Amino acid sequence: MKKLLLSVKSKLSQPKWRHGRWGTLLMALVIVVAVLLNIAVQSAEESYGLRRDLSFNRYATTGEETEAAMARLQKEVELYLLYQNGEENSQLLQVLQRYGTLSEQIAVLPTDINRNPGILTRFASDPESPLEADTVVVNCPATGRYRVLNYGDFYTQGFDIELGDFVLEGINYEKQLTEAILYTAQETVPMVGFLQGHGEYTLEDFSVLVEFLRSYQYDACQVNLLAGDTLEGISVLLLGCPVNDLDDTEIEQIKTFAQNGGNLFVVRDYTDPVEHMPNYLSLLRSYGVVPLKGVAVAGAQDTGSYYGEPLYLLPYMTEIDLTLPLIASGMDVLMMPAACAFEVPPEPGTGDLTLSVGTVLKTGPNAYLRDTTDGLDTIQQQPGDRTGELPLALYAHRMHANGNVSRLFAIGNSATLMDSYIYQRTFGEQFIMAVMNELMPENTVSLDIVASAAFRPALTAGSQGLGIALIIAMPLLCLAAALLVLIPRRNR
């Protein structure tokens, strides 16, 4: 051992080691400092989110509304990012880590579904949309509620008129994640009651809507007042196309429900015999909702107001609080096949001052109302048919004498809520959520957060000025540099 140490000491005393040892130590010190600095920077980023988001659409940047909401969070929320084969979605992971820096209550948990397959059964999702890689599960252990966000939830589409199809348009990370976190951490879950006993559509008929509502942690049940059910615990009562009238006792129960702050969701079809249901009609009229007889048909010249056939309406959204976030995000395409219409509501400030009624959806300006009971087997416009812009959905709220506010939403088409094809091809889900948020602002979460652009905007004619200036400037700078050198030499 002594000989070994002497040999090492002898070699280190040689000039090539003696003169290079300081360089070696300096290099080692630089490496150690660089490693420690990298660890410190990474730790600071994970704790405080100091890295600046320089992406063109700032997809990983959270706004003041989100930051304030996360600061108020009282319950722990887990954000599971599912991946497989070691391939994490780095962009999505970066967004989730930003949320982790906003609140100590948020835990970001990247999870490999190959190593932890049990998570696929722990958070059961829609059978048609199973858990898969790049899915985010937002879970609140304290409430036992969770929400599954997949690829389709994070990206918004826009309708390309030239292509005649929907195309990817925006990234919606912040809105979806913030609303999911706040929703899962809520104390209570709102209940939607589906009225029965008058030939209405059942829970099974509304299965697509019910599954959608439950996927957003609402609950749904059937309510039959004739059989002794009550409206206790119901947040929204849905009346889905009744064909028989409600009796006086039911009307009184519903009025009491409304006076206590209950809300109504009315669904109509043009085949509903409303004119033969005086009690039901009086309930609608008490909210300023007056159904019109007949089916709404789009005018041929209003090409943007229907899809293929004039009965397949693509309604326009009016700019009110309920629809503004959808319009701003480009999610304003709906479909209403064979829809019915309502009377135009009175102007605000006229009539009953405790009631406010507004149009939510409407036809184009050249639509008409075709009365199919006149014996003519045609949807072609006939003399005497009502023409012009027709309201297809209304939103009303009434202030009661006890200070409570009840709200009512009425839509003239059941297929918009019941047809899975319409859900897939339009923004029906986003529209339904906007309606539910408006009916129950105290129980639901909806933030006015606009989606970021999915693609970098293409260069346009107006953006070429800087490029042309740079192209011209380069040879001029070279010429100026040459002159600075040559002119002094000429005078020598």
Short mmCIF file of C-alpha atoms in Angstrom, two decimals:
data_model
loop_
_atom_site.label_atom_id
_atom_site.label_comp_id
_atom_site.label_asym_id
_atom_site.label_seq_id
_atom_site.Cartn_x
_atom_site.Cartn_y
_atom_site.Cartn_z
CA MET A 1 0.00 0.00 0.00
CA LYS A 2 2.85 2.35 0.89
CA LYS A 3 4.52 1.66 -2.43
CA LEU A 4 1.23 2.36 -4.24
CA LEU A 5 0.81 5.71 -2.51
CA LEU A 6 4.42 6.63 -3.29
CA SER A 7 3.89 5.67 -6.92
CA VAL A 8 0.76 7.82 -7.18
CA LYS A 9 2.52 10.73 -5.49
CA SER A 10 5.44 10.34 -7.86
CA LYS A 11 3.19 10.45 -10.91
CA LEU A 12 1.29 13.49 -9.63
CA SER A 13 4.62 15.29 -9.11
CA GLN A 14 5.47 14.91 -12.78
CA PRO A 15 5.21 18.18 -14.76
CA LYS A 16 2.22 17.10 -16.87
CA TRP A 17 0.19 16.45 -13.69
CA ARG A 18 1.74 19.17 -11.53
CA HIS A 19 0.94 21.94 -13.99
CA GLY A 20 -2.51 20.53 -14.98
CA ARG A 21 -3.96 19.72 -11.58
CA TRP A 22 -5.28 23.24 -11.04
CA GLY A 23 -7.02 23.09 -14.40
CA THR A 24 -8.47 19.70 -13.50
CA LEU A 25 -9.71 20.95 -10.13
CA LEU A 26 -11.16 24.06 -11.76
CA MET A 27 -12.97 21.94 -14.36
CA ALA A 28 -14.36 19.64 -11.65
CA LEU A 29 -15.50 22.67 -9.65
CA VAL A 30 -17.27 24.13 -12.69
CA ILE A 31 -19.06 20.82 -13.31
CA VAL A 32 -20.17 20.56 -9.67
CA VAL A 33 -21.41 24.17 -9.64
CA ALA A 34 -23.25 23.65 -12.92
CA VAL A 35 -24.97 20.51 -11.61
CA LEU A 36 -25.96 22.19 -8.33
CA LEU A 37 -27.20 25.28 -10.18
CA ASN A 38 -29.27 23.11 -12.53
CA ILE A 39 -30.81 21.28 -9.54
CA ALA A 40 -31.55 24.58 -7.79
CA VAL A 41 -33.16 26.09 -10.90
CA GLN A 42 -35.25 22.96 -11.50
CA SER A 43 -36.39 22.97 -7.87
CA ALA A 44 -37.29 26.67 -8.05
CA GLU A 45 -39.27 26.06 -11.26
CA GLU A 46 -41.20 23.19 -9.70
CA SER A 47 -41.96 25.25 -6.59
CA TYR A 48 -42.62 28.70 -8.04
CA GLY A 49 -43.08 28.29 -11.80
CA LEU A 50 -40.46 30.91 -12.68
CA ARG A 51 -39.94 29.80 -16.28
CA ARG A 52 -41.42 32.26 -18.76
CA ASP A 53 -43.87 30.95 -21.32
CA LEU A 54 -42.51 32.20 -24.65
CA SER A 55 -44.76 30.03 -26.83
CA PHE A 56 -46.67 31.98 -29.48
CA ASN A 57 -50.06 31.13 -27.90
CA ARG A 58 -48.87 31.11 -24.24
CA TYR A 59 -50.58 27.74 -23.73
CA ALA A 60 -48.94 27.19 -20.32
CA THR A 61 -49.77 30.63 -18.93
CA THR A 62 -52.53 30.94 -16.33
CA GLY A 63 -54.56 34.10 -15.90
CA GLU A 64 -55.49 36.09 -12.81
CA GLU A 65 -58.87 34.34 -12.51
CA THR A 66 -57.24 30.91 -12.29
CA GLU A 67 -54.51 32.07 -9.91
CA ALA A 68 -57.08 33.62 -7.55
CA ALA A 69 -59.23 30.48 -7.66
CA MET A 70 -56.29 28.19 -6.90
CA ALA A 71 -55.23 30.41 -4.00
CA ARG A 72 -58.69 29.89 -2.44
CA LEU A 73 -58.60 26.11 -2.82
CA GLN A 74 -59.22 24.39 0.53
CA LYS A 75 -59.25 20.70 -0.42
CA GLU A 76 -56.48 18.57 -1.86
CA VAL A 77 -56.87 17.86 -5.58
CA GLU A 78 -54.88 15.25 -7.50
CA LEU A 79 -54.01 15.71 -11.17
CA TYR A 80 -53.21 12.35 -12.76
CA LEU A 81 -51.53 12.54 -16.16
CA LEU A 82 -51.86 9.12 -17.77
CA TYR A 83 -49.18 7.90 -20.16
CA GLN A 84 -47.67 4.63 -21.34
CA ASN A 85 -44.32 3.31 -22.55
CA GLY A 86 -42.53 6.21 -20.90
CA GLU A 87 -43.96 8.71 -23.40
CA GLU A 88 -45.39 11.59 -21.37
CA ASN A 89 -47.13 14.48 -23.06
CA SER A 90 -44.49 17.07 -22.18
CA GLN A 91 -46.67 20.02 -23.14
CA LEU A 92 -49.57 18.86 -20.97
CA LEU A 93 -47.23 17.93 -18.12
CA GLN A 94 -45.76 21.43 -18.16
CA VAL A 95 -49.27 22.90 -17.86
CA LEU A 96 -50.12 20.63 -14.92
CA GLN A 97 -46.86 21.50 -13.16
CA ARG A 98 -47.78 25.17 -13.46
CA TYR A 99 -50.99 24.38 -11.59
CA GLY A 100 -48.92 22.57 -8.97
CA THR A 101 -47.03 25.80 -8.27
CA LEU A 102 -50.25 27.79 -7.78
CA SER A 103 -51.47 25.88 -4.73
CA GLU A 104 -50.07 23.53 -2.13
CA GLN A 105 -53.37 21.65 -2.36
CA ILE A 106 -52.61 20.45 -5.92
CA ALA A 107 -50.56 17.29 -6.47
CA VAL A 108 -49.38 16.43 -9.99
CA LEU A 109 -49.09 12.65 -10.45
CA PRO A 110 -47.79 11.38 -13.81
CA THR A 111 -48.96 7.75 -13.99
CA ASP A 112 -47.88 4.98 -16.36
CA ILE A 113 -51.01 2.96 -17.11
CA ASN A 114 -48.89 -0.08 -18.01
CA ARG A 115 -47.38 -0.18 -14.53
CA ASN A 116 -50.57 0.93 -12.76
CA PRO A 117 -53.51 -0.57 -14.71
CA GLY A 118 -55.73 -0.37 -11.64
CA ILE A 119 -56.20 3.34 -12.24
CA LEU A 120 -58.29 2.48 -15.32
CA THR A 121 -60.92 0.84 -13.11
CA ARG A 122 -60.54 3.23 -10.18
CA PHE A 123 -61.73 6.13 -12.32
CA ALA A 124 -64.41 4.57 -14.49
CA SER A 125 -65.11 6.74 -17.51
CA ASP A 126 -67.69 6.77 -20.29
CA PRO A 127 -67.59 3.34 -22.04
CA GLU A 128 -67.36 5.17 -25.37
CA SER A 129 -64.40 7.24 -24.11
CA PRO A 130 -62.19 4.90 -22.03
CA LEU A 131 -59.17 6.12 -20.13
CA GLU A 132 -56.08 6.22 -22.30
CA ALA A 133 -52.71 7.91 -22.62
CA ASP A 134 -52.69 11.73 -22.49
CA THR A 135 -55.84 11.69 -20.37
CA VAL A 136 -55.97 13.85 -17.23
CA VAL A 137 -57.99 12.70 -14.22
CA VAL A 138 -58.85 15.49 -11.77
CA ASN A 139 -59.68 13.88 -8.43
CA CYS A 140 -60.65 15.30 -5.05
CA PRO A 141 -60.32 12.60 -2.34
CA ALA A 142 -62.24 14.69 0.21
CA THR A 143 -65.42 14.83 -1.89
CA GLY A 144 -64.93 11.54 -3.74
CA ARG A 145 -65.61 13.26 -7.06
CA TYR A 146 -63.46 13.27 -10.15
CA ARG A 147 -63.56 14.44 -13.73
CA VAL A 148 -61.88 12.83 -16.73
CA LEU A 149 -60.44 15.16 -19.37
CA ASN A 150 -59.30 13.63 -22.64
CA TYR A 151 -57.88 14.96 -25.90
CA GLY A 152 -61.23 16.23 -27.16
CA ASP A 153 -61.80 18.31 -24.02
CA PHE A 154 -58.55 20.23 -24.42
CA TYR A 155 -59.00 21.23 -28.04
CA THR A 156 -61.74 23.34 -29.57
CA GLN A 157 -63.03 23.11 -33.11
CA GLY A 158 -64.35 25.65 -35.56
CA PHE A 159 -66.60 25.13 -38.53
CA ASP A 160 -64.76 25.74 -41.82
CA ILE A 161 -67.37 26.93 -44.31
CA GLU A 162 -65.11 26.22 -47.29
CA LEU A 163 -64.41 22.64 -46.20
CA GLY A 164 -67.91 22.12 -44.84
CA ASP A 165 -66.46 20.40 -41.77
CA PHE A 166 -65.07 21.04 -38.29
CA VAL A 167 -61.35 21.76 -37.93
CA LEU A 168 -59.00 22.07 -34.97
CA GLU A 169 -58.87 25.68 -33.86
CA GLY A 170 -57.85 26.27 -30.25
CA ILE A 171 -56.22 24.84 -27.10
CA ASN A 172 -58.40 24.93 -23.99
CA TYR A 173 -56.10 23.70 -21.20
CA GLU A 174 -56.70 26.44 -18.64
CA LYS A 175 -60.51 26.65 -18.78
CA GLN A 176 -61.02 22.89 -18.61
CA LEU A 177 -58.50 22.26 -15.83
CA THR A 178 -59.54 25.19 -13.64
CA GLU A 179 -63.26 24.39 -13.89
CA ALA A 180 -62.61 20.69 -13.22
CA ILE A 181 -60.51 21.44 -10.12
CA LEU A 182 -63.07 23.82 -8.65
CA TYR A 183 -65.97 21.54 -9.50
CA THR A 184 -64.54 18.38 -7.95
CA ALA A 185 -63.70 20.32 -4.76
CA GLN A 186 -67.30 21.53 -4.27
CA GLU A 187 -69.23 20.37 -1.24
CA THR A 188 -72.48 19.34 -2.96
CA VAL A 189 -73.60 17.93 -6.32
CA PRO A 190 -76.63 19.52 -8.01
CA MET A 191 -79.56 17.24 -8.90
CA VAL A 192 -81.54 17.46 -12.15
CA GLY A 193 -85.06 16.05 -11.83
CA PHE A 194 -86.87 14.78 -14.95
CA LEU A 195 -90.64 15.27 -14.54
CA GLN A 196 -92.73 12.17 -15.33
CA GLY A 197 -96.41 11.21 -15.47
CA HIS A 198 -97.54 13.23 -18.50
CA GLY A 199 -96.09 11.29 -21.43
CA GLU A 200 -92.69 13.03 -21.17
CA TYR A 201 -89.46 11.55 -22.41
CA THR A 202 -87.97 9.24 -19.77
CA LEU A 203 -84.50 9.09 -18.30
CA GLU A 204 -83.75 6.32 -20.81
CA ASP A 205 -84.87 8.53 -23.69
CA PHE A 206 -82.57 11.25 -22.40
CA SER A 207 -79.74 8.76 -21.83
CA VAL A 208 -77.19 10.75 -23.86
CA LEU A 209 -77.94 13.91 -21.88
CA VAL A 210 -78.01 12.05 -18.55
CA GLU A 211 -74.62 10.39 -19.21
CA PHE A 212 -73.17 13.74 -20.18
CA LEU A 213 -74.49 15.44 -17.04
CA ARG A 214 -73.22 12.64 -14.82
CA SER A 215 -69.81 12.81 -16.49
CA TYR A 216 -69.68 16.38 -15.18
CA GLN A 217 -70.72 15.20 -11.73
CA TYR A 218 -74.33 16.32 -11.86
CA ASP A 219 -76.89 13.74 -10.82
CA ALA A 220 -80.25 12.94 -12.40
CA CYS A 221 -83.46 11.30 -11.24
CA GLN A 222 -87.08 10.90 -12.32
CA VAL A 223 -89.72 12.88 -10.42
CA ASN A 224 -93.36 11.83 -10.54
CA LEU A 225 -95.42 14.27 -8.49
CA LEU A 226 -98.60 12.28 -9.22
CA ALA A 227 -97.00 9.25 -7.53
CA GLY A 228 -96.07 11.19 -4.40
CA ASP A 229 -92.52 12.31 -5.25
CA THR A 230 -91.40 15.73 -4.04
CA LEU A 231 -89.07 18.40 -5.40
CA GLU A 232 -86.93 18.47 -2.27
CA GLY A 233 -83.25 18.34 -3.17
CA ILE A 234 -83.91 19.14 -6.84
CA SER A 235 -81.90 22.04 -8.29
CA VAL A 236 -83.34 21.97 -11.80
CA LEU A 237 -86.65 20.43 -12.90
CA LEU A 238 -86.59 19.34 -16.55
CA LEU A 239 -89.92 19.13 -18.38
CA GLY A 240 -89.19 17.02 -21.43
CA CYS A 241 -92.05 17.39 -23.95
CA PRO A 242 -95.16 16.48 -21.90
CA VAL A 243 -98.22 15.56 -23.99
CA ASN A 244 -100.75 15.57 -21.13
CA ASP A 245 -101.54 18.53 -18.92
CA LEU A 246 -100.31 18.97 -15.36
CA ASP A 247 -103.01 19.11 -12.71
CA ASP A 248 -103.57 22.03 -10.34
CA THR A 249 -101.72 20.37 -7.44
CA GLU A 250 -98.60 19.81 -9.55
CA ILE A 251 -98.66 23.39 -10.79
CA GLU A 252 -98.81 24.64 -7.20
CA GLN A 253 -95.91 22.38 -6.22
CA ILE A 254 -93.82 23.66 -9.13
CA LYS A 255 -94.70 27.28 -8.31
CA THR A 256 -93.65 26.73 -4.69
CA PHE A 257 -90.45 25.09 -5.95
CA ALA A 258 -89.74 28.17 -8.10
CA GLN A 259 -90.52 30.60 -5.28
CA ASN A 260 -87.91 28.79 -3.18
CA GLY A 261 -85.30 29.40 -5.87
CA GLY A 262 -85.84 26.28 -7.99
CA ASN A 263 -85.10 26.39 -11.72
CA LEU A 264 -86.85 24.97 -14.78
CA PHE A 265 -85.48 23.45 -17.99
CA VAL A 266 -88.24 23.21 -20.63
CA VAL A 267 -87.87 21.09 -23.77
CA ARG A 268 -90.45 21.35 -26.58
CA ASP A 269 -91.05 19.68 -29.94
CA TYR A 270 -93.29 21.03 -32.67
CA THR A 271 -95.58 18.00 -32.26
CA ASP A 272 -96.37 18.81 -28.60
CA PRO A 273 -100.08 19.68 -28.16
CA VAL A 274 -99.39 22.66 -25.91
CA GLU A 275 -102.61 24.40 -26.89
CA HIS A 276 -104.55 21.55 -25.21
CA MET A 277 -102.63 21.87 -21.93
CA PRO A 278 -103.84 25.11 -20.27
CA ASN A 279 -102.08 24.54 -16.91
CA TYR A 280 -98.74 23.79 -18.56
CA LEU A 281 -99.18 26.73 -20.93
CA SER A 282 -99.94 29.07 -18.01
CA LEU A 283 -96.73 27.95 -16.29
CA LEU A 284 -94.69 28.81 -19.39
CA ARG A 285 -96.49 32.13 -19.86
CA SER A 286 -95.69 33.09 -16.26
CA TYR A 287 -92.05 33.22 -17.39
CA GLY A 288 -92.83 35.09 -20.62
CA VAL A 289 -92.47 31.94 -22.75
CA VAL A 290 -95.17 31.68 -25.41
CA PRO A 291 -94.91 28.61 -27.70
CA LEU A 292 -95.79 29.04 -31.39
CA LYS A 293 -97.60 26.43 -33.42
CA GLY A 294 -95.76 24.82 -36.34
CA VAL A 295 -92.23 23.82 -37.37
CA ALA A 296 -89.49 26.37 -38.09
CA VAL A 297 -88.04 26.22 -41.61
CA ALA A 298 -84.97 28.15 -42.74
CA GLY A 299 -85.26 30.53 -45.67
CA ALA A 300 -83.34 29.26 -48.70
CA GLN A 301 -81.41 32.54 -48.92
CA ASP A 302 -80.12 32.19 -45.33
CA THR A 303 -77.47 29.68 -46.39
CA GLY A 304 -75.58 29.80 -43.08
CA SER A 305 -78.67 29.01 -41.01
CA TYR A 306 -79.26 25.39 -42.01
CA TYR A 307 -77.34 22.24 -42.85
CA GLY A 308 -78.26 20.51 -46.09
CA GLU A 309 -82.03 20.72 -45.68
CA PRO A 310 -83.94 23.80 -44.45
CA LEU A 311 -85.43 21.76 -41.57
CA TYR A 312 -81.94 21.15 -40.13
CA LEU A 313 -81.44 24.53 -38.54
CA LEU A 314 -78.06 25.92 -37.51
CA PRO A 315 -79.30 28.57 -35.08
CA TYR A 316 -77.59 31.85 -34.39
CA MET A 317 -76.58 32.67 -30.82
CA THR A 318 -77.54 36.08 -29.50
CA GLU A 319 -74.88 37.92 -27.53
CA ILE A 320 -75.97 37.51 -23.90
CA ASP A 321 -74.08 36.42 -20.78
CA LEU A 322 -75.02 32.78 -21.39
CA THR A 323 -73.56 32.64 -24.90
CA LEU A 324 -70.72 35.19 -24.95
CA PRO A 325 -68.00 32.72 -23.81
CA LEU A 326 -69.11 30.24 -26.49
CA ILE A 327 -69.12 32.89 -29.21
CA ALA A 328 -65.71 34.20 -28.13
CA SER A 329 -64.28 30.67 -28.25
CA GLY A 330 -65.82 29.89 -31.65
CA MET A 331 -68.07 27.20 -30.13
CA ASP A 332 -71.33 28.56 -31.48
CA VAL A 333 -72.40 25.83 -33.91
CA LEU A 334 -75.53 23.86 -32.94
CA MET A 335 -78.06 21.82 -34.89
CA MET A 336 -81.83 21.79 -34.34
CA PRO A 337 -83.69 19.44 -36.74
CA ALA A 338 -87.44 20.06 -36.98
CA ALA A 339 -87.46 22.74 -34.30
CA CYS A 340 -90.35 24.79 -33.00
CA ALA A 341 -90.30 28.46 -32.09
CA PHE A 342 -91.46 30.90 -29.42
CA GLU A 343 -92.99 34.34 -29.47
CA VAL A 344 -90.46 37.18 -29.46
CA PRO A 345 -90.04 38.26 -25.81
CA PRO A 346 -90.88 41.85 -24.83
CA GLU A 347 -88.20 44.49 -24.65
CA PRO A 348 -86.40 44.78 -21.27
CA GLY A 349 -88.04 47.25 -18.92
CA THR A 350 -91.53 46.77 -20.35
CA GLY A 351 -94.35 44.82 -18.75
CA ASP A 352 -93.62 42.84 -15.56
CA LEU A 353 -90.55 44.41 -13.98
CA THR A 354 -89.88 41.30 -11.84
CA LEU A 355 -89.41 39.21 -15.00
CA SER A 356 -86.61 39.34 -17.57
CA VAL A 357 -86.78 37.27 -20.78
CA GLY A 358 -84.23 37.09 -23.57
CA THR A 359 -83.64 35.17 -26.79
CA VAL A 360 -80.77 32.69 -26.69
CA LEU A 361 -81.03 31.01 -30.12
CA LYS A 362 -82.75 32.28 -33.24
CA THR A 363 -83.25 31.51 -36.92
CA GLY A 364 -82.04 33.54 -39.88
CA PRO A 365 -84.05 36.61 -40.94
CA ASN A 366 -85.93 34.81 -43.72
CA ALA A 367 -87.20 31.76 -41.80
CA TYR A 368 -90.88 30.88 -41.67
CA LEU A 369 -93.21 28.85 -39.47
CA ARG A 370 -94.93 25.98 -41.30
CA ASP A 371 -98.20 24.82 -39.73
CA THR A 372 -98.24 21.09 -40.41
CA THR A 373 -101.82 20.71 -39.19
CA ASP A 374 -103.33 22.48 -42.21
CA GLY A 375 -103.50 19.22 -44.18
CA LEU A 376 -100.80 20.19 -46.71
CA ASP A 377 -98.04 17.58 -46.85
CA THR A 378 -95.25 20.05 -47.58
CA ILE A 379 -92.73 22.26 -45.82
CA GLN A 380 -92.75 24.76 -48.66
CA GLN A 381 -93.79 28.22 -47.53
CA GLN A 382 -97.51 28.87 -47.89
CA PRO A 383 -99.53 32.11 -47.89
CA GLY A 384 -100.21 33.15 -44.33
CA ASP A 385 -97.14 31.42 -42.82
CA ARG A 386 -95.38 33.60 -40.29
CA THR A 387 -92.02 34.79 -41.62
CA GLY A 388 -88.97 36.49 -40.21
CA GLU A 389 -86.51 35.85 -37.40
CA LEU A 390 -87.87 33.29 -34.93
CA PRO A 391 -86.66 32.65 -31.35
CA LEU A 392 -85.72 28.97 -30.90
CA ALA A 393 -84.59 29.14 -27.26
CA LEU A 394 -85.34 31.57 -24.43
CA TYR A 395 -83.85 32.31 -21.02
CA ALA A 396 -85.90 33.96 -18.28
CA HIS A 397 -85.41 34.79 -14.63
CA ARG A 398 -88.02 36.00 -12.17
CA MET A 399 -87.59 37.82 -8.87
CA HIS A 400 -90.17 36.56 -6.38
CA ALA A 401 -91.70 38.56 -3.55
CA ASN A 402 -89.61 36.67 -0.95
CA GLY A 403 -86.39 37.79 -2.67
CA ASN A 404 -85.58 34.44 -4.31
CA VAL A 405 -84.73 34.23 -8.01
CA SER A 406 -85.92 31.37 -10.19
CA ARG A 407 -84.69 30.79 -13.72
CA LEU A 408 -86.14 29.06 -16.75
CA PHE A 409 -84.52 27.92 -19.99
CA ALA A 410 -86.75 26.77 -22.85
CA ILE A 411 -85.55 25.19 -26.10
CA GLY A 412 -87.69 24.19 -29.04
CA ASN A 413 -86.01 20.92 -29.98
CA SER A 414 -85.40 17.67 -28.09
CA ALA A 415 -82.97 16.17 -30.63
CA THR A 416 -80.36 18.79 -29.74
CA LEU A 417 -80.22 17.18 -26.28
CA MET A 418 -80.90 13.53 -27.16
CA ASP A 419 -79.09 12.75 -30.42
CA SER A 420 -75.51 11.48 -30.02
CA TYR A 421 -74.65 12.47 -33.61
CA ILE A 422 -75.48 16.09 -32.83
CA TYR A 423 -73.28 15.92 -29.72
CA GLN A 424 -70.39 14.66 -31.83
CA ARG A 425 -70.74 17.08 -34.71
CA THR A 426 -71.64 20.32 -32.91
CA PHE A 427 -70.87 22.16 -29.70
CA GLY A 428 -73.98 20.83 -28.00
CA GLU A 429 -72.09 19.71 -24.89
CA GLN A 430 -70.51 23.12 -24.38
CA PHE A 431 -73.88 24.77 -24.90
CA ILE A 432 -75.59 22.50 -22.35
CA MET A 433 -72.90 23.26 -19.79
CA ALA A 434 -73.36 26.99 -20.42
CA VAL A 435 -77.11 26.60 -19.81
CA MET A 436 -76.59 24.61 -16.61
CA ASN A 437 -74.08 27.18 -15.38
CA GLU A 438 -76.61 29.95 -15.99
CA LEU A 439 -79.43 28.05 -14.28
CA MET A 440 -77.30 27.22 -11.24
CA PRO A 441 -74.59 29.87 -10.91
CA GLU A 442 -74.23 29.06 -7.20
CA ASN A 443 -73.61 25.35 -7.81
CA THR A 444 -71.63 25.22 -11.03
CA VAL A 445 -68.31 26.56 -12.18
CA SER A 446 -67.77 28.38 -15.46
CA LEU A 447 -64.90 30.76 -16.06
CA ASP A 448 -64.68 33.22 -18.91
CA ILE A 449 -61.35 31.91 -20.23
CA VAL A 450 -60.79 32.06 -23.98
CA ALA A 451 -59.00 29.18 -25.71
CA SER A 452 -55.50 29.79 -27.10
CA ALA A 453 -54.82 29.43 -30.82
CA ALA A 454 -53.78 25.89 -31.78
CA PHE A 455 -51.60 26.93 -34.72
CA ARG A 456 -49.27 29.82 -35.36
CA PRO A 457 -51.03 32.34 -37.62
CA ALA A 458 -49.81 32.24 -41.20
CA LEU A 459 -47.98 35.18 -42.74
CA THR A 460 -50.24 37.64 -44.45
CA ALA A 461 -49.63 40.40 -46.98
CA GLY A 462 -49.70 42.92 -44.20
CA SER A 463 -46.92 41.20 -42.28
CA GLN A 464 -44.26 41.26 -45.07
CA GLY A 465 -43.05 44.80 -44.48
CA LEU A 466 -40.43 43.89 -41.88
CA GLY A 467 -39.09 41.03 -43.99
CA ILE A 468 -38.76 43.21 -47.08
CA ALA A 469 -37.04 45.91 -45.01
CA LEU A 470 -34.50 43.38 -43.69
CA ILE A 471 -33.81 42.06 -47.20
CA ILE A 472 -33.11 45.58 -48.44
CA ALA A 473 -31.13 46.54 -45.34
CA MET A 474 -28.57 43.70 -45.56
CA PRO A 475 -26.87 44.71 -48.84
CA LEU A 476 -27.08 48.39 -47.85
CA LEU A 477 -25.26 47.63 -44.58
CA CYS A 478 -22.60 45.70 -46.49
CA LEU A 479 -22.19 48.64 -48.88
CA ALA A 480 -21.92 51.09 -45.98
CA ALA A 481 -19.25 48.92 -44.32
CA ALA A 482 -17.30 48.75 -47.58
CA LEU A 483 -17.42 52.52 -48.01
CA LEU A 484 -16.14 53.04 -44.48
CA VAL A 485 -13.08 50.97 -45.40
CA LEU A 486 -12.46 52.14 -48.97
CA ILE A 487 -12.96 55.90 -48.64
CA PRO A 488 -10.01 56.41 -46.20
CA ARG A 489 -7.78 54.29 -48.44
CA ARG A 490 -8.58 56.41 -51.51
CA ASN A 491 -7.08 59.49 -49.86
CA ARG A 492 -3.74 57.85 -49.02
#
